[in-house]
Amino acid sequence: MLVAASELMIERSSIEISLSDIAQKSGANAALVKYHFGNKDGLLLALLARDAATEMSNLEYLLAQPITATAKLKLHIAGIIRAYHRFPYMNRLIHYLLHESVAGSADEVSKFFVAPLLDFHRRLLDEGVSRGEFRQTDPVLFYTSLIGACDHLFFGRHAMSRATGVGPVTDEVCRQYIKHMETLICGGILTQAEEAAAAG
């Protein structure tokens, strides 16, 4: 059922799907969908939790790698942008569940997405500072900058397309944006010595 919901949202470029749509796509009946998830918001929360769990496990793996904090940072920037591209409904789900859904959804999203990501940023930044690679950087401001910029690439794409004529977020757009965000963020937090090393 979660696979069906994910596929429908990708096909329609929208999170506006009904339980009957999901039932028809999955081959289950609507009553079964309701039994498992309670309602549509319950299903959307379960879908976001599933997708977030994959990304959160990747963060722990990344932190454990025997590479520089700068290399981890660049891999993280690329990973976040690619996750939004792979799950194009993710940012809309996050906005919906944080701001428009039933009471309790925002707490759940904070618990399995926002808090673990903030914690990862805090630990990565601390590692970079202790190794002399990063300047002191507030993890909340860092989170806001990185996630906000990645989110807006997808969430604000429709408005930008009307204003500037830009097209959809393709693989090439993702590659360009990853490079842009690496330059922007690394230029802001790398120490002078690390910037010089990165420049070659």
PDB file of N, CA, C and O in Angstrom, residues 122-191:
ATOM      1  N   ARG A 122      24.710  18.401  13.992  1.00  0.00           N
ATOM      2  CA  ARG A 122      25.491  18.801  15.162  1.00  0.00           C
ATOM      3  C   ARG A 122      26.768  17.975  15.279  1.00  0.00           C
ATOM      4  O   ARG A 122      27.867  18.511  15.464  1.00  0.00           O
ATOM      5  N   ARG A 123      26.640  16.651  15.119  1.00  0.00           N
ATOM      6  CA  ARG A 123      27.807  15.768  15.260  1.00  0.00           C
ATOM      7  C   ARG A 123      28.811  15.962  14.120  1.00  0.00           C
ATOM      8  O   ARG A 123      30.021  15.961  14.343  1.00  0.00           O
ATOM      9  N   LEU A 124      28.303  16.142  12.901  1.00  0.00           N
ATOM     10  CA  LEU A 124      29.203  16.353  11.762  1.00  0.00           C
ATOM     11  C   LEU A 124      29.950  17.676  11.906  1.00  0.00           C
ATOM     12  O   LEU A 124      31.168  17.746  11.668  1.00  0.00           O
ATOM     13  N   LEU A 125      29.238  18.719  12.314  1.00  0.00           N
ATOM     14  CA  LEU A 125      29.876  20.024  12.484  1.00  0.00           C
ATOM     15  C   LEU A 125      30.916  19.980  13.607  1.00  0.00           C
ATOM     16  O   LEU A 125      32.003  20.538  13.473  1.00  0.00           O
ATOM     17  N   ASP A 126      30.572  19.312  14.704  1.00  0.00           N
ATOM     18  CA  ASP A 126      31.529  19.171  15.811  1.00  0.00           C
ATOM     19  C   ASP A 126      32.796  18.445  15.350  1.00  0.00           C
ATOM     20  O   ASP A 126      33.912  18.818  15.710  1.00  0.00           O
ATOM     21  N   GLU A 127      32.603  17.391  14.557  1.00  0.00           N
ATOM     22  CA  GLU A 127      33.758  16.641  14.038  1.00  0.00           C
ATOM     23  C   GLU A 127      34.627  17.529  13.168  1.00  0.00           C
ATOM     24  O   GLU A 127      35.858  17.524  13.277  1.00  0.00           O
ATOM     25  N   GLY A 128      33.993  18.300  12.294  1.00  0.00           N
ATOM     26  CA  GLY A 128      34.741  19.188  11.401  1.00  0.00           C
ATOM     27  C   GLY A 128      35.505  20.256  12.156  1.00  0.00           C
ATOM     28  O   GLY A 128      36.652  20.580  11.807  1.00  0.00           O
ATOM     29  N   VAL A 129      34.888  20.801  13.208  1.00  0.00           N
ATOM     30  CA  VAL A 129      35.561  21.820  14.019  1.00  0.00           C
ATOM     31  C   VAL A 129      36.742  21.202  14.761  1.00  0.00           C
ATOM     32  O   VAL A 129      37.845  21.756  14.785  1.00  0.00           O
ATOM     33  N   SER A 130      36.528  20.024  15.364  1.00  0.00           N
ATOM     34  CA  SER A 130      37.596  19.387  16.145  1.00  0.00           C
ATOM     35  C   SER A 130      38.785  18.991  15.267  1.00  0.00           C
ATOM     36  O   SER A 130      39.928  18.956  15.732  1.00  0.00           O
ATOM     37  N   ARG A 131      38.537  18.731  13.993  1.00  0.00           N
ATOM     38  CA  ARG A 131      39.628  18.378  13.072  1.00  0.00           C
ATOM     39  C   ARG A 131      40.257  19.598  12.408  1.00  0.00           C
ATOM     40  O   ARG A 131      41.166  19.469  11.586  1.00  0.00           O
ATOM     41  N   GLY A 132      39.727  20.769  12.725  1.00  0.00           N
ATOM     42  CA  GLY A 132      40.266  22.000  12.136  1.00  0.00           C
ATOM     43  C   GLY A 132      39.792  22.254  10.714  1.00  0.00           C
ATOM     44  O   GLY A 132      40.347  23.098  10.006  1.00  0.00           O
ATOM     45  N   GLU A 133      38.751  21.533  10.285  1.00  0.00           N
ATOM     46  CA  GLU A 133      38.256  21.701   8.909  1.00  0.00           C
ATOM     47  C   GLU A 133      37.161  22.768   8.805  1.00  0.00           C
ATOM     48  O   GLU A 133      37.054  23.448   7.790  1.00  0.00           O
ATOM     49  N   PHE A 134      36.313  22.879   9.844  1.00  0.00           N
ATOM     50  CA  PHE A 134      35.167  23.792   9.804  1.00  0.00           C
ATOM     51  C   PHE A 134      35.330  24.929  10.799  1.00  0.00           C
ATOM     52  O   PHE A 134      35.915  24.747  11.875  1.00  0.00           O
ATOM     53  N   ARG A 135      34.756  26.068  10.444  1.00  0.00           N
ATOM     54  CA  ARG A 135      34.560  27.131  11.413  1.00  0.00           C
ATOM     55  C   ARG A 135      33.411  26.731  12.345  1.00  0.00           C
ATOM     56  O   ARG A 135      32.583  25.902  11.978  1.00  0.00           O
ATOM     57  N   GLN A 136      33.320  27.366  13.517  1.00  0.00           N
ATOM     58  CA  GLN A 136      32.182  27.136  14.407  1.00  0.00           C
ATOM     59  C   GLN A 136      30.902  27.532  13.662  1.00  0.00           C
ATOM     60  O   GLN A 136      30.805  28.628  13.118  1.00  0.00           O
ATOM     61  N   THR A 137      29.947  26.624  13.614  1.00  0.00           N
ATOM     62  CA  THR A 137      28.702  26.857  12.875  1.00  0.00           C
ATOM     63  C   THR A 137      27.529  26.360  13.701  1.00  0.00           C
ATOM     64  O   THR A 137      27.558  25.237  14.210  1.00  0.00           O
ATOM     65  N   ASP A 138      26.508  27.180  13.834  1.00  0.00           N
ATOM     66  CA  ASP A 138      25.317  26.796  14.583  1.00  0.00           C
ATOM     67  C   ASP A 138      24.564  25.706  13.814  1.00  0.00           C
ATOM     68  O   ASP A 138      24.201  25.908  12.653  1.00  0.00           O
ATOM     69  N   PRO A 139      24.324  24.533  14.436  1.00  0.00           N
ATOM     70  CA  PRO A 139      23.674  23.438  13.705  1.00  0.00           C
ATOM     71  C   PRO A 139      22.243  23.741  13.274  1.00  0.00           C
ATOM     72  O   PRO A 139      21.791  23.253  12.235  1.00  0.00           O
ATOM     73  N   VAL A 140      21.529  24.551  14.042  1.00  0.00           N
ATOM     74  CA  VAL A 140      20.146  24.899  13.664  1.00  0.00           C
ATOM     75  C   VAL A 140      20.156  25.794  12.430  1.00  0.00           C
ATOM     76  O   VAL A 140      19.362  25.610  11.496  1.00  0.00           O
ATOM     77  N   LEU A 141      21.069  26.758  12.417  1.00  0.00           N
ATOM     78  CA  LEU A 141      21.168  27.640  11.245  1.00  0.00           C
ATOM     79  C   LEU A 141      21.656  26.855  10.026  1.00  0.00           C
ATOM     80  O   LEU A 141      21.203  27.089   8.899  1.00  0.00           O
ATOM     81  N   PHE A 142      22.584  25.916  10.253  1.00  0.00           N
ATOM     82  CA  PHE A 142      23.068  25.072   9.162  1.00  0.00           C
ATOM     83  C   PHE A 142      21.922  24.240   8.585  1.00  0.00           C
ATOM     84  O   PHE A 142      21.736  24.175   7.368  1.00  0.00           O
ATOM     85  N   TYR A 143      21.153  23.593   9.469  1.00  0.00           N
ATOM     86  CA  TYR A 143      19.998  22.793   9.042  1.00  0.00           C
ATOM     87  C   TYR A 143      19.042  23.651   8.213  1.00  0.00           C
ATOM     88  O   TYR A 143      18.583  23.252   7.144  1.00  0.00           O
ATOM     89  N   THR A 144      18.733  24.838   8.733  1.00  0.00           N
ATOM     90  CA  THR A 144      17.797  25.737   8.047  1.00  0.00           C
ATOM     91  C   THR A 144      18.305  26.113   6.663  1.00  0.00           C
ATOM     92  O   THR A 144      17.539  26.124   5.688  1.00  0.00           O
ATOM     93  N   SER A 145      19.598  26.375   6.570  1.00  0.00           N
ATOM     94  CA  SER A 145      20.178  26.774   5.283  1.00  0.00           C
ATOM     95  C   SER A 145      20.160  25.632   4.275  1.00  0.00           C
ATOM     96  O   SER A 145      19.714  25.799   3.137  1.00  0.00           O
ATOM     97  N   LEU A 146      20.659  24.455   4.690  1.00  0.00           N
ATOM     98  CA  LEU A 146      20.767  23.329   3.761  1.00  0.00           C
ATOM     99  C   LEU A 146      19.405  22.758   3.390  1.00  0.00           C
ATOM    100  O   LEU A 146      19.075  22.640   2.204  1.00  0.00           O
ATOM    101  N   ILE A 147      18.605  22.420   4.397  1.00  0.00           N
ATOM    102  CA  ILE A 147      17.310  21.803   4.113  1.00  0.00           C
ATOM    103  C   ILE A 147      16.368  22.792   3.435  1.00  0.00           C
ATOM    104  O   ILE A 147      15.622  22.443   2.521  1.00  0.00           O
ATOM    105  N   GLY A 148      16.437  24.055   3.856  1.00  0.00           N
ATOM    106  CA  GLY A 148      15.592  25.075   3.218  1.00  0.00           C
ATOM    107  C   GLY A 148      15.929  25.249   1.752  1.00  0.00           C
ATOM    108  O   GLY A 148      15.039  25.333   0.898  1.00  0.00           O
ATOM    109  N   ALA A 149      17.228  25.274   1.441  1.00  0.00           N
ATOM    110  CA  ALA A 149      17.639  25.442   0.045  1.00  0.00           C
ATOM    111  C   ALA A 149      17.261  24.236  -0.803  1.00  0.00           C
ATOM    112  O   ALA A 149      16.800  24.377  -1.940  1.00  0.00           O
ATOM    113  N   CYS A 150      17.441  23.042  -0.248  1.00  0.00           N
ATOM    114  CA  CYS A 150      17.090  21.825  -0.990  1.00  0.00           C
ATOM    115  C   CYS A 150      15.573  21.724  -1.171  1.00  0.00           C
ATOM    116  O   CYS A 150      15.082  21.375  -2.246  1.00  0.00           O
ATOM    117  N   ASP A 151      14.864  22.036  -0.106  1.00  0.00           N
ATOM    118  CA  ASP A 151      13.410  21.972  -0.151  1.00  0.00           C
ATOM    119  C   ASP A 151      12.849  22.928  -1.197  1.00  0.00           C
ATOM    120  O   ASP A 151      11.969  22.570  -1.969  1.00  0.00           O
ATOM    121  N   HIS A 152      13.395  24.135  -1.243  1.00  0.00           N
ATOM    122  CA  HIS A 152      12.829  25.132  -2.148  1.00  0.00           C
ATOM    123  C   HIS A 152      13.073  24.793  -3.609  1.00  0.00           C
ATOM    124  O   HIS A 152      12.286  25.170  -4.473  1.00  0.00           O
ATOM    125  N   LEU A 153      14.140  24.080  -3.890  1.00  0.00           N
ATOM    126  CA  LEU A 153      14.380  23.667  -5.282  1.00  0.00           C
ATOM    127  C   LEU A 153      13.173  22.912  -5.819  1.00  0.00           C
ATOM    128  O   LEU A 153      12.792  23.068  -6.980  1.00  0.00           O
ATOM    129  N   PHE A 154      12.547  22.108  -4.958  1.00  0.00           N
ATOM    130  CA  PHE A 154      11.405  21.303  -5.377  1.00  0.00           C
ATOM    131  C   PHE A 154      10.077  21.990  -5.061  1.00  0.00           C
ATOM    132  O   PHE A 154       9.193  22.067  -5.893  1.00  0.00           O
ATOM    133  N   PHE A 155       9.952  22.511  -3.840  1.00  0.00           N
ATOM    134  CA  PHE A 155       8.684  23.104  -3.412  1.00  0.00           C
ATOM    135  C   PHE A 155       8.362  24.376  -4.190  1.00  0.00           C
ATOM    136  O   PHE A 155       7.221  24.643  -4.518  1.00  0.00           O
ATOM    137  N   GLY A 156       9.391  25.161  -4.494  1.00  0.00           N
ATOM    138  CA  GLY A 156       9.171  26.428  -5.184  1.00  0.00           C
ATOM    139  C   GLY A 156       9.335  26.345  -6.686  1.00  0.00           C
ATOM    140  O   GLY A 156       9.322  27.362  -7.376  1.00  0.00           O
ATOM    141  N   ARG A 157       9.497  25.121  -7.197  1.00  0.00           N
ATOM    142  CA  ARG A 157       9.790  24.963  -8.628  1.00  0.00           C
ATOM    143  C   ARG A 157       8.655  25.483  -9.516  1.00  0.00           C
ATOM    144  O   ARG A 157       8.899  26.090 -10.554  1.00  0.00           O
ATOM    145  N   HIS A 158       7.407  25.266  -9.094  1.00  0.00           N
ATOM    146  CA  HIS A 158       6.276  25.712  -9.919  1.00  0.00           C
ATOM    147  C   HIS A 158       6.246  27.234 -10.030  1.00  0.00           C
ATOM    148  O   HIS A 158       6.032  27.792 -11.105  1.00  0.00           O
ATOM    149  N   ALA A 159       6.493  27.919  -8.917  1.00  0.00           N
ATOM    150  CA  ALA A 159       6.512  29.381  -8.949  1.00  0.00           C
ATOM    151  C   ALA A 159       7.660  29.888  -9.805  1.00  0.00           C
ATOM    152  O   ALA A 159       7.508  30.830 -10.587  1.00  0.00           O
ATOM    153  N   MET A 160       8.834  29.256  -9.669  1.00  0.00           N
ATOM    154  CA  MET A 160       9.998  29.674 -10.459  1.00  0.00           C
ATOM    155  C   MET A 160       9.767  29.434 -11.944  1.00  0.00           C
ATOM    156  O   MET A 160      10.202  30.214 -12.783  1.00  0.00           O
ATOM    157  N   SER A 161       9.070  28.338 -12.283  1.00  0.00           N
ATOM    158  CA  SER A 161       8.852  28.040 -13.696  1.00  0.00           C
ATOM    159  C   SER A 161       7.972  29.104 -14.336  1.00  0.00           C
ATOM    160  O   SER A 161       8.175  29.471 -15.491  1.00  0.00           O
ATOM    161  N   ARG A 162       7.023  29.635 -13.569  1.00  0.00           N
ATOM    162  CA  ARG A 162       6.165  30.695 -14.107  1.00  0.00           C
ATOM    163  C   ARG A 162       6.928  32.015 -14.231  1.00  0.00           C
ATOM    164  O   ARG A 162       6.726  32.777 -15.164  1.00  0.00           O
ATOM    165  N   ALA A 163       7.816  32.274 -13.271  1.00  0.00           N
ATOM    166  CA  ALA A 163       8.534  33.548 -13.254  1.00  0.00           C
ATOM    167  C   ALA A 163       9.716  33.574 -14.211  1.00  0.00           C
ATOM    168  O   ALA A 163      10.009  34.604 -14.818  1.00  0.00           O
ATOM    169  N   THR A 164      10.416  32.439 -14.336  1.00  0.00           N
ATOM    170  CA  THR A 164      11.664  32.446 -15.106  1.00  0.00           C
ATOM    171  C   THR A 164      11.685  31.470 -16.273  1.00  0.00           C
ATOM    172  O   THR A 164      12.630  31.456 -17.044  1.00  0.00           O
ATOM    173  N   GLY A 165      10.668  30.628 -16.363  1.00  0.00           N
ATOM    174  CA  GLY A 165      10.631  29.668 -17.451  1.00  0.00           C
ATOM    175  C   GLY A 165      11.511  28.460 -17.243  1.00  0.00           C
ATOM    176  O   GLY A 165      11.775  27.720 -18.187  1.00  0.00           O
ATOM    177  N   VAL A 166      12.008  28.243 -15.992  1.00  0.00           N
ATOM    178  CA  VAL A 166      12.832  27.064 -15.744  1.00  0.00           C
ATOM    179  C   VAL A 166      11.985  25.807 -15.859  1.00  0.00           C
ATOM    180  O   VAL A 166      10.788  25.819 -15.610  1.00  0.00           O
ATOM    181  N   GLY A 167      12.628  24.725 -16.241  1.00  0.00           N
ATOM    182  CA  GLY A 167      11.916  23.469 -16.435  1.00  0.00           C
ATOM    183  C   GLY A 167      11.881  22.615 -15.182  1.00  0.00           C
ATOM    184  O   GLY A 167      12.183  23.089 -14.082  1.00  0.00           O
ATOM    185  N   PRO A 168      11.545  21.350 -15.338  1.00  0.00           N
ATOM    186  CA  PRO A 168      11.460  20.447 -14.189  1.00  0.00           C
ATOM    187  C   PRO A 168      12.837  20.115 -13.615  1.00  0.00           C
ATOM    188  O   PRO A 168      13.866  20.409 -14.227  1.00  0.00           O
ATOM    189  N   VAL A 169      12.835  19.506 -12.423  1.00  0.00           N
ATOM    190  CA  VAL A 169      14.093  19.108 -11.780  1.00  0.00           C
ATOM    191  C   VAL A 169      14.540  17.785 -12.387  1.00  0.00           C
ATOM    192  O   VAL A 169      14.038  16.725 -12.041  1.00  0.00           O
ATOM    193  N   THR A 170      15.487  17.853 -13.300  1.00  0.00           N
ATOM    194  CA  THR A 170      16.022  16.667 -13.975  1.00  0.00           C
ATOM    195  C   THR A 170      17.282  16.190 -13.243  1.00  0.00           C
ATOM    196  O   THR A 170      17.764  16.845 -12.313  1.00  0.00           O
ATOM    197  N   ASP A 171      17.833  15.069 -13.695  1.00  0.00           N
ATOM    198  CA  ASP A 171      19.097  14.585 -13.135  1.00  0.00           C
ATOM    199  C   ASP A 171      20.204  15.625 -13.301  1.00  0.00           C
ATOM    200  O   ASP A 171      21.024  15.827 -12.403  1.00  0.00           O
ATOM    201  N   GLU A 172      20.205  16.293 -14.447  1.00  0.00           N
ATOM    202  CA  GLU A 172      21.232  17.314 -14.707  1.00  0.00           C
ATOM    203  C   GLU A 172      21.063  18.514 -13.773  1.00  0.00           C
ATOM    204  O   GLU A 172      22.041  19.059 -13.250  1.00  0.00           O
ATOM    205  N   VAL A 173      19.829  18.924 -13.543  1.00  0.00           N
ATOM    206  CA  VAL A 173      19.561  20.023 -12.602  1.00  0.00           C
ATOM    207  C   VAL A 173      20.056  19.636 -11.208  1.00  0.00           C
ATOM    208  O   VAL A 173      20.668  20.441 -10.504  1.00  0.00           O
ATOM    209  N   CYS A 174      19.814  18.386 -10.811  1.00  0.00           N
ATOM    210  CA  CYS A 174      20.292  17.900  -9.509  1.00  0.00           C
ATOM    211  C   CYS A 174      21.809  17.982  -9.419  1.00  0.00           C
ATOM    212  O   CYS A 174      22.355  18.432  -8.404  1.00  0.00           O
ATOM    213  N   ARG A 175      22.496  17.554 -10.472  1.00  0.00           N
ATOM    214  CA  ARG A 175      23.966  17.604 -10.464  1.00  0.00           C
ATOM    215  C   ARG A 175      24.465  19.051 -10.330  1.00  0.00           C
ATOM    216  O   ARG A 175      25.401  19.337  -9.574  1.00  0.00           O
ATOM    217  N   GLN A 176      23.838  19.954 -11.062  1.00  0.00           N
ATOM    218  CA  GLN A 176      24.223  21.361 -11.000  1.00  0.00           C
ATOM    219  C   GLN A 176      23.959  21.935  -9.607  1.00  0.00           C
ATOM    220  O   GLN A 176      24.763  22.698  -9.068  1.00  0.00           O
ATOM    221  N   TYR A 177      22.828  21.554  -9.033  1.00  0.00           N
ATOM    222  CA  TYR A 177      22.455  22.095  -7.719  1.00  0.00           C
ATOM    223  C   TYR A 177      23.369  21.541  -6.621  1.00  0.00           C
ATOM    224  O   TYR A 177      23.725  22.262  -5.688  1.00  0.00           O
ATOM    225  N   ILE A 178      23.746  20.282  -6.740  1.00  0.00           N
ATOM    226  CA  ILE A 178      24.689  19.695  -5.782  1.00  0.00           C
ATOM    227  C   ILE A 178      25.999  20.480  -5.805  1.00  0.00           C
ATOM    228  O   ILE A 178      26.535  20.862  -4.760  1.00  0.00           O
ATOM    229  N   LYS A 179      26.518  20.746  -6.992  1.00  0.00           N
ATOM    230  CA  LYS A 179      27.767  21.494  -7.127  1.00  0.00           C
ATOM    231  C   LYS A 179      27.610  22.905  -6.560  1.00  0.00           C
ATOM    232  O   LYS A 179      28.496  23.408  -5.852  1.00  0.00           O
ATOM    233  N   HIS A 180      26.498  23.537  -6.866  1.00  0.00           N
ATOM    234  CA  HIS A 180      26.228  24.894  -6.373  1.00  0.00           C
ATOM    235  C   HIS A 180      26.179  24.920  -4.845  1.00  0.00           C
ATOM    236  O   HIS A 180      26.800  25.783  -4.207  1.00  0.00           O
ATOM    237  N   MET A 181      25.449  23.971  -4.240  1.00  0.00           N
ATOM    238  CA  MET A 181      25.307  23.947  -2.785  1.00  0.00           C
ATOM    239  C   MET A 181      26.625  23.583  -2.104  1.00  0.00           C
ATOM    240  O   MET A 181      26.937  24.097  -1.030  1.00  0.00           O
ATOM    241  N   GLU A 182      27.414  22.701  -2.701  1.00  0.00           N
ATOM    242  CA  GLU A 182      28.749  22.393  -2.161  1.00  0.00           C
ATOM    243  C   GLU A 182      29.594  23.665  -2.096  1.00  0.00           C
ATOM    244  O   GLU A 182      30.226  23.962  -1.078  1.00  0.00           O
ATOM    245  N   THR A 183      29.608  24.411  -3.191  1.00  0.00           N
ATOM    246  CA  THR A 183      30.397  25.641  -3.255  1.00  0.00           C
ATOM    247  C   THR A 183      29.903  26.655  -2.235  1.00  0.00           C
ATOM    248  O   THR A 183      30.693  27.275  -1.511  1.00  0.00           O
ATOM    249  N   LEU A 184      28.587  26.813  -2.153  1.00  0.00           N
ATOM    250  CA  LEU A 184      27.982  27.796  -1.262  1.00  0.00           C
ATOM    251  C   LEU A 184      28.246  27.463   0.204  1.00  0.00           C
ATOM    252  O   LEU A 184      28.719  28.306   0.977  1.00  0.00           O
ATOM    253  N   ILE A 185      27.987  26.219   0.587  1.00  0.00           N
ATOM    254  CA  ILE A 185      28.104  25.832   1.998  1.00  0.00           C
ATOM    255  C   ILE A 185      29.563  25.687   2.411  1.00  0.00           C
ATOM    256  O   ILE A 185      29.977  26.196   3.460  1.00  0.00           O
ATOM    257  N   CYS A 186      30.357  25.019   1.590  1.00  0.00           N
ATOM    258  CA  CYS A 186      31.772  24.857   1.941  1.00  0.00           C
ATOM    259  C   CYS A 186      32.473  26.212   1.995  1.00  0.00           C
ATOM    260  O   CYS A 186      33.333  26.444   2.856  1.00  0.00           O
ATOM    261  N   GLY A 187      32.100  27.118   1.110  1.00  0.00           N
ATOM    262  CA  GLY A 187      32.682  28.460   1.134  1.00  0.00           C
ATOM    263  C   GLY A 187      32.361  29.199   2.416  1.00  0.00           C
ATOM    264  O   GLY A 187      33.121  30.071   2.846  1.00  0.00           O
ATOM    265  N   GLY A 188      31.260  28.810   3.062  1.00  0.00           N
ATOM    266  CA  GLY A 188      30.861  29.481   4.293  1.00  0.00           C
ATOM    267  C   GLY A 188      31.452  28.891   5.550  1.00  0.00           C
ATOM    268  O   GLY A 188      31.704  29.618   6.512  1.00  0.00           O
ATOM    269  N   ILE A 189      31.692  27.565   5.580  1.00  0.00           N
ATOM    270  CA  ILE A 189      32.104  26.972   6.861  1.00  0.00           C
ATOM    271  C   ILE A 189      33.507  26.379   6.889  1.00  0.00           C
ATOM    272  O   ILE A 189      34.032  26.103   7.964  1.00  0.00           O
ATOM    273  N   LEU A 190      34.138  26.170   5.736  1.00  0.00           N
ATOM    274  CA  LEU A 190      35.498  25.611   5.779  1.00  0.00           C
ATOM    275  C   LEU A 190      36.486  26.650   6.314  1.00  0.00           C
ATOM    276  O   LEU A 190      36.370  27.835   6.036  1.00  0.00           O
ATOM    277  N   THR A 191      37.451  26.190   7.102  1.00  0.00           N
ATOM    278  CA  THR A 191      38.514  27.058   7.540  1.00  0.00           C
ATOM    279  C   THR A 191      39.372  27.434   6.339  1.00  0.00           C
ATOM    280  O   THR A 191      39.319  26.768   5.297  1.00  0.00           O
TER     281      THR A 191
END
